[in-house]
C-alpha positions in Angstrom: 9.9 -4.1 0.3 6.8 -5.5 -1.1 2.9 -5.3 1.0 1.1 -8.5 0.6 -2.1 -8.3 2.7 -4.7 -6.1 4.3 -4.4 -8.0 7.2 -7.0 -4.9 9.9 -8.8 -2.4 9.0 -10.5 -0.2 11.5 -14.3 1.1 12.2 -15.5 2.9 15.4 -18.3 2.0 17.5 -19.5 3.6 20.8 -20.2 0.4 22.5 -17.8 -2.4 22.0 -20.2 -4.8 23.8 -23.1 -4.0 21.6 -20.8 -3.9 18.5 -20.0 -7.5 19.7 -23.2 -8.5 19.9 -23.7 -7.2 16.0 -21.4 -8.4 14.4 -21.4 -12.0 16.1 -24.8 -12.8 16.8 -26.2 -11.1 13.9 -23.8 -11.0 11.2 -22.1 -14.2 11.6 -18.4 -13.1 12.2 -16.5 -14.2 14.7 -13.8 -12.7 17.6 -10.3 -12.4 16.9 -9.1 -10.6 19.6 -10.6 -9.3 22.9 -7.8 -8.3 25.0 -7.8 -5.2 27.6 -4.3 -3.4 26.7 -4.4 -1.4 29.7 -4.8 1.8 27.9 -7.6 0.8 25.2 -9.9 -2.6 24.5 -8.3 -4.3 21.3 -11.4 -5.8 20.3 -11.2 -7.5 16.5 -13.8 -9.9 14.6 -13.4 -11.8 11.6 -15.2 -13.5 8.8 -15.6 -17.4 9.8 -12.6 -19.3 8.1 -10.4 -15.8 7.5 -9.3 -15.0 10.8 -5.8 -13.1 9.0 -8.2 -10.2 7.9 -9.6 -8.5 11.2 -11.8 -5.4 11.8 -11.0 -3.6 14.6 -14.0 -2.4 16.9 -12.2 1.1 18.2 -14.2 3.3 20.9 -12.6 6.6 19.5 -9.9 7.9 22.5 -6.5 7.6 23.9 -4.3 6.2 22.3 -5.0 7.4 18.8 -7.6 10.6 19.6 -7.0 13.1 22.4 -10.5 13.5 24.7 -11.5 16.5 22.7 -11.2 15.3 19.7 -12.4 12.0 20.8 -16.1 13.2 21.7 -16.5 15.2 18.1 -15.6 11.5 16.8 -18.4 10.1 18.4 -20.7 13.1 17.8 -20.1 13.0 14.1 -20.6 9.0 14.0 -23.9 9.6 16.4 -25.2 11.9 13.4 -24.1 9.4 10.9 -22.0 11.5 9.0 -18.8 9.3 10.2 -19.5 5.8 9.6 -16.9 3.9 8.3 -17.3 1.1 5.2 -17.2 -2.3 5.2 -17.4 -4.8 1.9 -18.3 -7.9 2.3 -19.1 -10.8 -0.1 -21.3 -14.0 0.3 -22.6 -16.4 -2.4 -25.7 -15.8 -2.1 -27.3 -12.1 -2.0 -30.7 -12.3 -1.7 -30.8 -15.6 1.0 -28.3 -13.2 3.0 -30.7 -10.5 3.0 -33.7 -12.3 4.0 -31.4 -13.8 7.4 -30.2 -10.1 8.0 -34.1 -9.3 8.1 -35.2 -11.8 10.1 -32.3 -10.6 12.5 -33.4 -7.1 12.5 -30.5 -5.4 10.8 -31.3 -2.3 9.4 -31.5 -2.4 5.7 -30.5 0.6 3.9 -30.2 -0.6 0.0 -32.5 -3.5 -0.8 -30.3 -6.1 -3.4 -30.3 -5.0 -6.7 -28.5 -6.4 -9.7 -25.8 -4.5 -10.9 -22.7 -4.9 -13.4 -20.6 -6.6 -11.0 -23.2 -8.8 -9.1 -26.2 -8.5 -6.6 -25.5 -6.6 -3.5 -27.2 -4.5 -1.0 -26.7 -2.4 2.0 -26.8 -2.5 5.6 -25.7 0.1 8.8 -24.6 -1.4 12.0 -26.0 0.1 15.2 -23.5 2.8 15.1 -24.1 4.0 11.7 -21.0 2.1 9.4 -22.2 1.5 6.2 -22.0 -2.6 4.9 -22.3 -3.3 1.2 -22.6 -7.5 1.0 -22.3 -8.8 -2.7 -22.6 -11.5 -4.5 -19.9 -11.3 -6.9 -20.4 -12.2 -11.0 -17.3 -13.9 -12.4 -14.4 -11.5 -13.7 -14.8 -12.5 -17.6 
């Protein structure tokens, strides 16, 4: 048996609709999957032209968290001591991070060249972390 993709990952958000409205309208990406399972909203965006990597937008609960456990989920990520990560790449860092501005995305590491490219840092609305990066070649 051999893996050959990450094909989902997962971050949670408290509000699916505003997490939409993020990472759609103001990040670009676009929806995989929106589909009411009955027990839990599958909700899942991707980066335009990738759709076989998808983020899943997860309201912490049932299935996967039991109500208790649930509601420290979202206290934790209210605090921001939760967030999940997200890396992201674009080709160019610092035209990327003027659009996010002009957007109104919180901007929580301003692009600085390092060893491996130009990147910078964003949160989204329910405090996940985004590095975006403008890769240097691999010599």
């Amino acid at each position: 048996m051999t893996m050959n993709a990450i094909s989902r990952s997962q971050i949670y958000v408290l509000d699916q609709d505003e997490a939409l409205d993020f990472y759609v309208n103001k990040l670009g990406m676009e929806v995989n999957t929106d589909q009411d399972l009955g027990f839990m909203r599958w909700l899942t965006v991707n980066l335009p032209g990738d759709p076989e990597r998808e983020i899943l937008l997860e309201k912490p609960g049932p299935p996967a968290l039991d109500p208790a456990t649930a509601e420290q989920v979202r206290e934790l990520l209210t605090k921001g001591a939760l967030g999940g990560y997200l890396f992201m790449t674009t080709d160019d860092a610092r035209k990327t991070h003027e659009d996010l501005v002009a957007k109104g995305v919180e901007i929580t590491d301003e692009p600085t060249e390092r060893p491996y490219g130009i990147d910078f840092g964003i949160r989204d609305p329910f405090g996940n972390r985004i590095r975006i990066g403008q890769m240097f070649p691999r010599s």
